[in-house]
Coordinates of C-alpha atoms in Angstrom, one line a residue:
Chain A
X1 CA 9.9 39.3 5.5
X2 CA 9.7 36.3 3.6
X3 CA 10.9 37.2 -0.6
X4 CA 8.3 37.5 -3.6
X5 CA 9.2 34.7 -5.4
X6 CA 9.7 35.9 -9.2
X7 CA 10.2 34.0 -12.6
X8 CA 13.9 34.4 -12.1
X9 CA 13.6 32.5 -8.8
X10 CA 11.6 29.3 -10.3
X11 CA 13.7 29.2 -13.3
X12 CA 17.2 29.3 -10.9
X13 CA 15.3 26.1 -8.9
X14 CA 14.5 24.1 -11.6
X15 CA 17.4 24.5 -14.0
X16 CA 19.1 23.3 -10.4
X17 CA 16.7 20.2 -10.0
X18 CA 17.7 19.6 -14.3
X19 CA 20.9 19.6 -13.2
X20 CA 20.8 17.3 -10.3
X21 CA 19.1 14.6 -11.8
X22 CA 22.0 14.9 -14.7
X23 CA 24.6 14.2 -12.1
X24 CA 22.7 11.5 -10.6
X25 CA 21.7 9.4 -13.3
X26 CA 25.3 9.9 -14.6
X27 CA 26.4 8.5 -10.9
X28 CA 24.3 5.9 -10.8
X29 CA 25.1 4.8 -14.6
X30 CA 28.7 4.9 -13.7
X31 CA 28.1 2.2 -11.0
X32 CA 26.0 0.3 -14.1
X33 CA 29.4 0.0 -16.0
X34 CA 31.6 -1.0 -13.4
X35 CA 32.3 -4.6 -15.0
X36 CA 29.3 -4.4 -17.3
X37 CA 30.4 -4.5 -20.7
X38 CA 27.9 -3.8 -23.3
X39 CA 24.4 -4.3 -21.7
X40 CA 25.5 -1.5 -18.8
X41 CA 22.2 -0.7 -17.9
X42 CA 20.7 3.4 -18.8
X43 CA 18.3 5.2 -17.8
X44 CA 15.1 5.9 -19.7
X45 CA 13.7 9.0 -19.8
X46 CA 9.8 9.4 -20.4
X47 CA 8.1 13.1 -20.4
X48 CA 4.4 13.4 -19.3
X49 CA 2.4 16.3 -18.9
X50 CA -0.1 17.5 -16.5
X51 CA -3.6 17.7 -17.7
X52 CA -3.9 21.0 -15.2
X53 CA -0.6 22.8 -16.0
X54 CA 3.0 21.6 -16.8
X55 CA 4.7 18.2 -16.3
X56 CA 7.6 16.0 -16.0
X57 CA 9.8 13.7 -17.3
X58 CA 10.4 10.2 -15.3
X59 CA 13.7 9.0 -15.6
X60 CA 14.0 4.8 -14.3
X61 CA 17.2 2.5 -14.6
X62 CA 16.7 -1.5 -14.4
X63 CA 20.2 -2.8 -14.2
X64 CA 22.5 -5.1 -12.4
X65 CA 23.5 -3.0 -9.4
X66 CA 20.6 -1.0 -9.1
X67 CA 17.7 -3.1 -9.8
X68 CA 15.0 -0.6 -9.9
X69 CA 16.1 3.5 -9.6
X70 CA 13.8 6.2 -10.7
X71 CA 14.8 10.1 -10.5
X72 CA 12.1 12.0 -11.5
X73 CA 11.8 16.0 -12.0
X74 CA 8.4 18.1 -12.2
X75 CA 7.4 21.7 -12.7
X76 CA 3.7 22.2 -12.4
X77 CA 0.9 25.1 -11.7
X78 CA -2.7 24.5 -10.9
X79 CA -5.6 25.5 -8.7
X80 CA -5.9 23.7 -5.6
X81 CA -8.9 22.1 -4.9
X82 CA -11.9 23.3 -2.3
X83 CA -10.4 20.6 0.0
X84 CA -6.4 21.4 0.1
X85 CA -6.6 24.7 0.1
X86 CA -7.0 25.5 4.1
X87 CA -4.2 23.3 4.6
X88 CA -1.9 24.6 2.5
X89 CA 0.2 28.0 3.3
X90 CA -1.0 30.9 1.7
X91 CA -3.4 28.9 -0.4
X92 CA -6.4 29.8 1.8
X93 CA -6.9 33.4 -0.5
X94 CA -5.6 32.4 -4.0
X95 CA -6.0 28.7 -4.9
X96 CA -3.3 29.3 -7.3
X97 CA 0.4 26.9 -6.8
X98 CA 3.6 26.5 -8.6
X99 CA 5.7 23.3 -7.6
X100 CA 9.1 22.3 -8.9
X101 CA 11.1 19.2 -7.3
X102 CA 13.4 16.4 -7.7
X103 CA 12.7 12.8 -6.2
X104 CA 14.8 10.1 -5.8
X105 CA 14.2 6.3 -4.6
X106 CA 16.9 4.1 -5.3
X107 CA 15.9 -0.1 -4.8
X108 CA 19.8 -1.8 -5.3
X109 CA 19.3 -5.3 -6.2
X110 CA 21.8 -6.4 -3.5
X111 CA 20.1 -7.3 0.0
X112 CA 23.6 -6.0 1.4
X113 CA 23.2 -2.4 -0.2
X114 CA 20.6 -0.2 1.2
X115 CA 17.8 2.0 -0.5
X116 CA 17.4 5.0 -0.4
X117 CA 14.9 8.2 -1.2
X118 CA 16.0 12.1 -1.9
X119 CA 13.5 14.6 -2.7
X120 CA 14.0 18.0 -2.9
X121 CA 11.1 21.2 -4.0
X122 CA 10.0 24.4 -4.2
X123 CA 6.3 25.4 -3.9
X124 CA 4.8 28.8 -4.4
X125 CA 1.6 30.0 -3.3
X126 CA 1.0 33.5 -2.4
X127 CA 4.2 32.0 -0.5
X128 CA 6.8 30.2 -0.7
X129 CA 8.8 27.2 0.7
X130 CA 11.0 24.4 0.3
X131 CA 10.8 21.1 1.3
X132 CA 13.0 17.8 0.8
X133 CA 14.7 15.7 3.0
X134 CA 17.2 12.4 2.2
X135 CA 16.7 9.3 3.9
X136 CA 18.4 5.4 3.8
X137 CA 16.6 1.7 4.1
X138 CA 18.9 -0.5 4.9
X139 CA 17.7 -4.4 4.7
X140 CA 20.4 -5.0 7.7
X141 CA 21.2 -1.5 9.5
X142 CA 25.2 -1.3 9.0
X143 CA 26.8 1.5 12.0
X144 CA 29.2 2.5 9.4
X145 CA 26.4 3.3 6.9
X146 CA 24.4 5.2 9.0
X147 CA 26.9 7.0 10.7
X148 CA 28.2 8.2 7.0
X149 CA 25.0 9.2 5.5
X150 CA 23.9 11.4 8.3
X151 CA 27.3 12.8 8.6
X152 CA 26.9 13.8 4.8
X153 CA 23.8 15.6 6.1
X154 CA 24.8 16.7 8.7
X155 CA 27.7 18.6 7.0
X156 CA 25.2 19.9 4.9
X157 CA 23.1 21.2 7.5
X158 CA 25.5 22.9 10.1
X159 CA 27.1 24.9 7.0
X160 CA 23.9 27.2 6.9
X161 CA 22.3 26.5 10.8
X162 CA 23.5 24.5 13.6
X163 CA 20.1 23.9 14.8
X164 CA 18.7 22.2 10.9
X165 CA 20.7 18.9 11.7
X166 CA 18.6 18.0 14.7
X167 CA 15.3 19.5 14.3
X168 CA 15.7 17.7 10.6
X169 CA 17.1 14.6 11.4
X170 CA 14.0 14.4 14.4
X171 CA 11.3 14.9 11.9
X172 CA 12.5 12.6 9.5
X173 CA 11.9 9.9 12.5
X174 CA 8.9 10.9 13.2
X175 CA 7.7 10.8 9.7
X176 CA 9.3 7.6 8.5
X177 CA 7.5 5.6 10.7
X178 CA 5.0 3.0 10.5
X179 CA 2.8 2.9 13.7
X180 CA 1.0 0.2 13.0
X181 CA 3.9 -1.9 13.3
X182 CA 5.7 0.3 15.8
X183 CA 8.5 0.4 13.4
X184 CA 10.6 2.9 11.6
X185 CA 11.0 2.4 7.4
X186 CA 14.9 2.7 8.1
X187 CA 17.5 4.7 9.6
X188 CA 16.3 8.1 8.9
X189 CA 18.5 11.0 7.2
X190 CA 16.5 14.5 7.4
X191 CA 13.1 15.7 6.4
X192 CA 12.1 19.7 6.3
X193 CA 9.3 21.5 5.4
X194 CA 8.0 24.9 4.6
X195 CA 11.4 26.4 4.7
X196 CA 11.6 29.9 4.5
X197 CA 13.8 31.8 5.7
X198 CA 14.7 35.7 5.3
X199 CA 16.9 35.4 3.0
X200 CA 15.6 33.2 -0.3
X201 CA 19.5 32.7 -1.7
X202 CA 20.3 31.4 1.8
X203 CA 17.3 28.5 1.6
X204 CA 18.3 27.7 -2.1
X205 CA 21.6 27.3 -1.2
X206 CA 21.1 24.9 1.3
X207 CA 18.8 23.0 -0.8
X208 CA 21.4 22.8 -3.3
X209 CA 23.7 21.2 -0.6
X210 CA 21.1 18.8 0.6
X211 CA 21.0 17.4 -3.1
X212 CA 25.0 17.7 -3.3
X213 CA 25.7 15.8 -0.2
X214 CA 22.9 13.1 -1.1
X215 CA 24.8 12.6 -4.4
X216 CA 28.6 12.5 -2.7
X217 CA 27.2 10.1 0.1
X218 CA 24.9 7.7 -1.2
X219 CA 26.9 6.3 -4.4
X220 CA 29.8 5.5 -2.0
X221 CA 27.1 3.6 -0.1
X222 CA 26.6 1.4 -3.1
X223 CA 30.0 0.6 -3.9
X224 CA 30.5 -0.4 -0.4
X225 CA 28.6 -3.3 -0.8
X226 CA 27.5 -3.8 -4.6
X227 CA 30.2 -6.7 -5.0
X228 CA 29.4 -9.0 -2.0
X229 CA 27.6 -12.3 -2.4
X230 CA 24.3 -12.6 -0.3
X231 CA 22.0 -15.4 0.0
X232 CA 18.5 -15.9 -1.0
X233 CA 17.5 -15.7 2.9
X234 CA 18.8 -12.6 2.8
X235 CA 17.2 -11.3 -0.9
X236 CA 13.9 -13.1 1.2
X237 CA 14.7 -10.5 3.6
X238 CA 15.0 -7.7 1.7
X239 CA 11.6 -8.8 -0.3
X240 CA 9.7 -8.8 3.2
X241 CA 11.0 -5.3 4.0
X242 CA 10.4 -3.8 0.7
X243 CA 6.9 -4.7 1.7
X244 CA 6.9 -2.3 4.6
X245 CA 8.4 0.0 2.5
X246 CA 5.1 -0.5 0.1
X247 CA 3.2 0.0 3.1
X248 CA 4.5 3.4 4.4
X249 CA 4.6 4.6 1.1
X250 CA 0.5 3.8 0.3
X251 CA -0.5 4.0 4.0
X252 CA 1.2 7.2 5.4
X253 CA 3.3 9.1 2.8
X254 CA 1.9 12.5 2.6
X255 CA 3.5 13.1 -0.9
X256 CA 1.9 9.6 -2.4
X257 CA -1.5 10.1 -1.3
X258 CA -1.4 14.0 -2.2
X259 CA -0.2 13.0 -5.5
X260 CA -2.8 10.3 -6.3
X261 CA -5.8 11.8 -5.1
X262 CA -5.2 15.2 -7.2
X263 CA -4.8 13.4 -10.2
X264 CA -1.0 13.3 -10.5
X265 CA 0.4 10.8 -13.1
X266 CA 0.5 7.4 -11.3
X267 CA 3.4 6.2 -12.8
X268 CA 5.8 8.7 -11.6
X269 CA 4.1 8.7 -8.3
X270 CA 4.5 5.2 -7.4
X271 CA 8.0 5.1 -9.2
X272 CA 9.1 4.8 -5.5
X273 CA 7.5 1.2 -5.2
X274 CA 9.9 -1.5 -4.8
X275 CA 10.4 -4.2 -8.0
X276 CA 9.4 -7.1 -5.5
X277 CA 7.8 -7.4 -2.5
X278 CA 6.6 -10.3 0.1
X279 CA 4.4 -10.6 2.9
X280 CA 5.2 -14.0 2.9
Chain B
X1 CA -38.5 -1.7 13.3
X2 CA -34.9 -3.4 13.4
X3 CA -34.3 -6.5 16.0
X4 CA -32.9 -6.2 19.2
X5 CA -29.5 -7.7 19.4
X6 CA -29.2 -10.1 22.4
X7 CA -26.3 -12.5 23.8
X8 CA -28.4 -15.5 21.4
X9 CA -28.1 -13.7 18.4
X10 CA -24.2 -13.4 19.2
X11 CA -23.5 -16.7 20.1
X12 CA -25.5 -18.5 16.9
X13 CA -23.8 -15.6 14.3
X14 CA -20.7 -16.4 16.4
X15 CA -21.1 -20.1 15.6
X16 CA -21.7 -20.2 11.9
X17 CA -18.5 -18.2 11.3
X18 CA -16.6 -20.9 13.5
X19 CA -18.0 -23.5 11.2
X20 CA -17.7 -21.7 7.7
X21 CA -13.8 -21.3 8.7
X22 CA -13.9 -25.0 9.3
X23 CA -15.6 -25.8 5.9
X24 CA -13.7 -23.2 4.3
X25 CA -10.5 -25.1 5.8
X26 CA -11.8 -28.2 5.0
X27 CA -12.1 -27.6 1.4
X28 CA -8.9 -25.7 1.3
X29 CA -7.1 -28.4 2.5
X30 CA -8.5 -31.0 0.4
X31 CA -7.2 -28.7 -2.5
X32 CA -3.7 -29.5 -1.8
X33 CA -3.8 -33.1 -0.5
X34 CA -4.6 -33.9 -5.0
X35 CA -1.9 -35.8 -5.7
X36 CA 0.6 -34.4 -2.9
X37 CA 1.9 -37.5 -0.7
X38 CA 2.8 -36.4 2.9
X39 CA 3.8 -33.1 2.8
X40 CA 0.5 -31.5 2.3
X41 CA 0.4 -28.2 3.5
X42 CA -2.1 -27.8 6.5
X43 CA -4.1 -24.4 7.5
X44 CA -1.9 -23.2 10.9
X45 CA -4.2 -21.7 13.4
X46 CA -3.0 -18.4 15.4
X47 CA -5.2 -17.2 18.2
X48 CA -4.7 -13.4 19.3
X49 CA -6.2 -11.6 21.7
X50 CA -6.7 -7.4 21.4
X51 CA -6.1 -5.5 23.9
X52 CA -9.6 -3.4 23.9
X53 CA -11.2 -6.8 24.6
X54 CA -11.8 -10.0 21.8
X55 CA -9.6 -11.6 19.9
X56 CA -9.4 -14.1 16.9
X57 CA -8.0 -16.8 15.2
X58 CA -5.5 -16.3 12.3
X59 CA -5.6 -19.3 10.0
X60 CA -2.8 -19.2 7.1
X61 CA -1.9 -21.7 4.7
X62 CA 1.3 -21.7 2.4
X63 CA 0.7 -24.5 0.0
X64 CA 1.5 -25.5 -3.3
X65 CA -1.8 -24.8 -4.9
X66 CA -2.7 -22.1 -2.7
X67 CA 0.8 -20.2 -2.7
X68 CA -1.0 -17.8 0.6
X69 CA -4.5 -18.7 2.3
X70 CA -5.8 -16.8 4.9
X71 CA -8.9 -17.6 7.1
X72 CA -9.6 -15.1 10.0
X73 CA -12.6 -14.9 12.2
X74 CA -13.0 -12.3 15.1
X75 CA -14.7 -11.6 17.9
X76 CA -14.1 -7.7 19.1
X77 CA -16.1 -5.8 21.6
X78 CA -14.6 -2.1 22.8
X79 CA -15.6 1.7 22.5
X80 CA -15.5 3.7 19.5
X81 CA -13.0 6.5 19.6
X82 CA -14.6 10.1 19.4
X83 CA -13.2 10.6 15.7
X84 CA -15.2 7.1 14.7
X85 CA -18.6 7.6 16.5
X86 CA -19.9 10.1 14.4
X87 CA -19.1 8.0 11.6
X88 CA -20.4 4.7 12.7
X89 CA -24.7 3.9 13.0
X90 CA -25.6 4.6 16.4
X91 CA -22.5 5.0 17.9
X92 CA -22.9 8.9 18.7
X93 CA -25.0 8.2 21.6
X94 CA -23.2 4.9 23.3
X95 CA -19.8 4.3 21.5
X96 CA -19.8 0.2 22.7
X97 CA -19.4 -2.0 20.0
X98 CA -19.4 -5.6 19.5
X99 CA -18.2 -6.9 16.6
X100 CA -17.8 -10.6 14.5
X101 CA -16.8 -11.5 11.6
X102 CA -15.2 -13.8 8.5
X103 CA -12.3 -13.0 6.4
X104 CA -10.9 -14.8 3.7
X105 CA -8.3 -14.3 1.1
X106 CA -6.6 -16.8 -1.2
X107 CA -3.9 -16.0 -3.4
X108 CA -2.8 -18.7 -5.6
X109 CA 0.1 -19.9 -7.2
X110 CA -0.5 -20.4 -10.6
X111 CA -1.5 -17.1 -12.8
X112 CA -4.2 -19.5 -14.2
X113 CA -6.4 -19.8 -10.7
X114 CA -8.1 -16.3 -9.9
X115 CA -7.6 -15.1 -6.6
X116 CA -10.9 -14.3 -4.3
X117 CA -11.9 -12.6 -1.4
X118 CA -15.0 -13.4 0.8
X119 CA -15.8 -11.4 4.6
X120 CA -19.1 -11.3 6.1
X121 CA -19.9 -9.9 9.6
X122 CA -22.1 -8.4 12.5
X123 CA -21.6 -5.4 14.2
X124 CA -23.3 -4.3 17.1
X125 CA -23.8 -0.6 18.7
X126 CA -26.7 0.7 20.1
X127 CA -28.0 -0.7 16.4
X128 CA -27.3 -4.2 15.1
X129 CA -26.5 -4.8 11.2
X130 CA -24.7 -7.2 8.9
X131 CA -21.9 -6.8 6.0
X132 CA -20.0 -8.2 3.8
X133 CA -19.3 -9.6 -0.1
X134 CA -17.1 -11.5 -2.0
X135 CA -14.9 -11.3 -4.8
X136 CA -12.9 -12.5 -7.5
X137 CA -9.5 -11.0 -8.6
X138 CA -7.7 -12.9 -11.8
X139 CA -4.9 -12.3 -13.6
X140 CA -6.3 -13.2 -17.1
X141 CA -10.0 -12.5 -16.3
X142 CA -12.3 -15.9 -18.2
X143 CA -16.0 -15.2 -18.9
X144 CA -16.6 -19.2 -17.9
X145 CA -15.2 -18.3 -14.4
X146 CA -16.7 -15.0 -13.7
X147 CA -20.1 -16.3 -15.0
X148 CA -20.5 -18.9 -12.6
X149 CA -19.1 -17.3 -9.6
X150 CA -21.7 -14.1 -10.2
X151 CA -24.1 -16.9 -10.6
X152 CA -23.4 -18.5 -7.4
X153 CA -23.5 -15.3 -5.8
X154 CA -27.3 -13.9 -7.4
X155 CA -28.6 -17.1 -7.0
X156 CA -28.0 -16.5 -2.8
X157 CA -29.1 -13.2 -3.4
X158 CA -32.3 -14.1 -5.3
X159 CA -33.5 -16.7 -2.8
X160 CA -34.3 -13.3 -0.4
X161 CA -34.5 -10.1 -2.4
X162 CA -34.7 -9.9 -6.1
X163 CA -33.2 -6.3 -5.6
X164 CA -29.9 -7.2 -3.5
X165 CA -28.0 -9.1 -6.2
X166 CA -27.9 -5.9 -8.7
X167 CA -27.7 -3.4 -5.7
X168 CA -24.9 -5.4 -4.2
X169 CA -23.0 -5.9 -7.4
X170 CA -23.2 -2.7 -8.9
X171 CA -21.6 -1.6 -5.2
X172 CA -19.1 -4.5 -5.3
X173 CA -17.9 -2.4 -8.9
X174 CA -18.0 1.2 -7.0
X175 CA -15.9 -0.3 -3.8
X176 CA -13.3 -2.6 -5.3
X177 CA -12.2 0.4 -8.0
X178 CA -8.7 1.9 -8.0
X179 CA -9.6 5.6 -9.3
X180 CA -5.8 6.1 -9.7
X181 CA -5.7 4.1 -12.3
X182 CA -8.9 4.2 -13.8
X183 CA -9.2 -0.1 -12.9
X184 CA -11.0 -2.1 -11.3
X185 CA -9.8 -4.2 -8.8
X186 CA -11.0 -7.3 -10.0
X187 CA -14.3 -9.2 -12.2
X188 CA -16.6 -7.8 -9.2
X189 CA -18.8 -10.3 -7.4
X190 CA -21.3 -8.6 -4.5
X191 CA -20.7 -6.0 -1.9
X192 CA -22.9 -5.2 1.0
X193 CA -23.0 -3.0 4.6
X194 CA -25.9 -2.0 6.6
X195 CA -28.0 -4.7 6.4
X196 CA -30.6 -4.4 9.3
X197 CA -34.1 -5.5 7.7
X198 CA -37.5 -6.2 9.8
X199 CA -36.5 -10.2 10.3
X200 CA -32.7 -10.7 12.1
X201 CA -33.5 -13.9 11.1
X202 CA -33.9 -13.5 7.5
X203 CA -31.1 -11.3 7.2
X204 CA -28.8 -14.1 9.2
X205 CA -30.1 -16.7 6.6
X206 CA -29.3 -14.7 4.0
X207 CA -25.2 -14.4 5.5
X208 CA -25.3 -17.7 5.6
X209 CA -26.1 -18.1 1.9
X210 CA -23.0 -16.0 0.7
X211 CA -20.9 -17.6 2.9
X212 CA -22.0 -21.1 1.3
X213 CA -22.0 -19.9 -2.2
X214 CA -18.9 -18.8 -1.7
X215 CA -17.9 -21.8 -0.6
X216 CA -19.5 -23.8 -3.6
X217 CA -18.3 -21.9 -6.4
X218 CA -14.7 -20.9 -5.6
X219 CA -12.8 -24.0 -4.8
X220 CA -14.6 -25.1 -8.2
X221 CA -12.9 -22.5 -9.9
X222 CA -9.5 -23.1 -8.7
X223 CA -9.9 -27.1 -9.6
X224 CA -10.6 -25.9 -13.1
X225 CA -7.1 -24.2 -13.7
X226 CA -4.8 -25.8 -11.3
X227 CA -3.3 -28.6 -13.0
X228 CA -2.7 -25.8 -16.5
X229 CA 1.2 -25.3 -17.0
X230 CA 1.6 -21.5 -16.8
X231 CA 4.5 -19.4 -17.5
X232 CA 6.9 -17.2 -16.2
X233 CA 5.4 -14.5 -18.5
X234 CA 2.3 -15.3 -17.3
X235 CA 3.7 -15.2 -13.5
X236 CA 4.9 -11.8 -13.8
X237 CA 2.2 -10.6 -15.0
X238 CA 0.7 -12.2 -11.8
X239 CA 3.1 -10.4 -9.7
X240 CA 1.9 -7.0 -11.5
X241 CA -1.7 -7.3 -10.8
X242 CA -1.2 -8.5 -6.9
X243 CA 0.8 -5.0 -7.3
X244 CA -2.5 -3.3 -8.0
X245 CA -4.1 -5.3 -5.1
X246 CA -1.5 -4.3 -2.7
X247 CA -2.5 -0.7 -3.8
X248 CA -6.3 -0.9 -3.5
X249 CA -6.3 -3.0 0.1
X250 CA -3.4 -0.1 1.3
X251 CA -4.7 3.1 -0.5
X252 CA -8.9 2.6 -0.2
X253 CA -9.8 -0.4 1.5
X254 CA -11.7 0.9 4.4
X255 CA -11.2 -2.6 6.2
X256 CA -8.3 -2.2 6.3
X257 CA -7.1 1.0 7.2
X258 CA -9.8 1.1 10.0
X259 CA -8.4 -1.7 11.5
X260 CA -4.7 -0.8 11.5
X261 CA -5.8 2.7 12.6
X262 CA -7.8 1.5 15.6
X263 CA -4.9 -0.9 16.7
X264 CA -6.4 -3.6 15.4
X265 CA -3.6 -6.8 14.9
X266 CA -1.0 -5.7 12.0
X267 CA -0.8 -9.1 11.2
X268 CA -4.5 -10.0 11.0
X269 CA -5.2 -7.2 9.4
X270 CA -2.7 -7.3 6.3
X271 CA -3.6 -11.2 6.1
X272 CA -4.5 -10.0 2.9
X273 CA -1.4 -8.7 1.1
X274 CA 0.0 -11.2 -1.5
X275 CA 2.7 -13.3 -0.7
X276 CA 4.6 -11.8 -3.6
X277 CA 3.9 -8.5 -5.7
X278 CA 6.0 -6.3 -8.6
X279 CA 5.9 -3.1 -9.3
X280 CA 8.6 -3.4 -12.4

């Protein structure tokens, strides 16, 4: 049997999404410095609340390295609507819902460095689940890269079930793709859902190493490549694939659209949009 | 009772959208040859065929007034899918369509020049009807501008139905809204579907007349501002508002995501998207 989540159980998840997004901005604020000198770029944090219940505070960095990164943590309860509630678990007999989650999108300034998105939650219905998933948009696909991202999550998976990594890293291809092009948005990572497991501990836990491993992996990413030239072709490049980017995100992605039509605040749900884009 | 739609009717509706995407061109082109010596950017045409039967022609233009111009007309015929006959007039009992149709979009370089939008069409099931409407999308909106291109707009309206210019503008307002943000797309202009009155004829004529106004009052409009010196303030700001226009044409327009979801060309399709767009 699944476990009744209690107050202790919420509070444990989001003082773990708080804590995240400390380590996090203080990563990516630490790759602001590195030869920055007194304008290092910082993250600004901006609280909002939810006219239906609870809130949020945005946090979004426009520096040097990192040309647009937003890591943004919400806890809010509400009713769902007549229209959400048959499809969502356990929402069918009490409308009720309690969500708490981190979300990450990263757009480097660099053509040479890819973006990325981490998003981790909890939701509570008369169930409850977590969801999340980690995945990386390279401009130019680099072997190395990929192969060390989805070895960070991979890790991450096969500590808590052997079968996660590949039932994870397949739905995060499946999702991340736009049809109408016949194209993926990137190189994929992992994407789960409605996670829950017998034991709750177990499912936080790996959740917390989802996060962990996204935090480990992707800064080295960065590094990698933050201090090579590139050429405007290729920052023309990047520009054109941000706008596919743009395009899954408004066309497809179950968490903007969700978010937008129940009246979540705009702002921090189209955070993930890229500074620039071209459809040239 | 409503016309019945023969092989004539296609063929004439056929060739006035052939010849208002050569006047269109025409007067498009005549906008960059002012003061531009030999390297005057020229409309390239792109014919594509779908695979459901019909094609089109892609016309695009990257000039130095009009930063990204796009002139499509199409000529589709095919079967409605089960999920779309319910939804479409008269396709429930014979899902054959036939479908033609005018799409323009010009995005312009300066901030100064609005940007405008202009589609007419027929489609064909067991029923025949026209649609269609055109609008105007600034930056900085100026009365002078939306004034006359309403006026050029009621004024084709008027000459057939006193009612159609205030129905159709009033559901220009309602369509072109982005209820996310609480904006609207753009300074309106008219909006229409379903037009299947007694007289084909009349209701042809009338097609016509909003393509031609159209055609009168917008290239006026960008004449007026061209030659202005506009800032890089004033550019970003640009970039900003083709962000919102990116999000209405992805999140609502109904164009648009029927015509990607129905495997309709990618390329065609998202003619519209800006060449350039911020989200900061």
């Amino acid at each position: 049997m699944a476990t009744v989540i209690t107050s202790e159980h919420k509070a444990r998840v989001t003082a773990w999404f708080d804590a995240l997004r400390d380590r996090l901005i203080a990563a990516f604020e630490t790759i602001e410095d590195v030869g920055g000198g007194a304008a290092c770029a910082r993250f600004e944090r901006r609280p909002w609340q939810r006219p239906g219940g609870g809130g949020g505070t945005m946090a979004m960095l426009r520096g040097r390295v990192l040309e647009k990164a937003g890591v943004n943590v919400s806890q809010v309860a509400g009713v769902f609507s007549e229209a959400f509630r048959s499809q969502i678990p356990g929402a069918a007999d009490d409308p009720r819902f309690w969500a708490s989650g981190i979300s990450v999108v990263v757009h480097p300034r660099s053509p040479l460095v890819p973006a990325a998105h981490m998003n981790t939650r909890m939701i509570v219905t008369t169930h409850g689940w977590f969801g999340g998933g980690a995945d990386l948009t390279p401009v130019f696909a680099d072997a190395e890269d990929t192969a060390a991202f989805h070895a960070a999550l991979k890790a991450a998976c096969d500590a808590h079930d052997p079968g996660y990594y590949p039932r994870f890293k397949a739905w995060c291809d499946e999702y991340f793709q736009l049809p109408h092009r016949n194209e993926a948005r990137g190189v994929g990572g992992i994407f789960f859902d409605d996670l829950a497991g017998p034991d709750w501990d177990a499912d936080f836990a790996f959740v917390r190493d989802v996060g962990t491993a996204f935090l480990n992996a992707y800064p080295r990413l960065i590094r990698r490549h933050m201090d090579k030239p590139w050429t405007e072709a290729q920052r023309q490049a990047q520009r054109r694939k941000r706008g596919r980017y743009v395009e899954f995100n408004l066309l497809y992605d179950r968490g903007t659209r969700f978010g937008l039509m129940t009246g979540g605040n705009p702002e921090a749900v189209l955070m993930s949009l890229p500074p620039e884009a071209s459809w040239p």
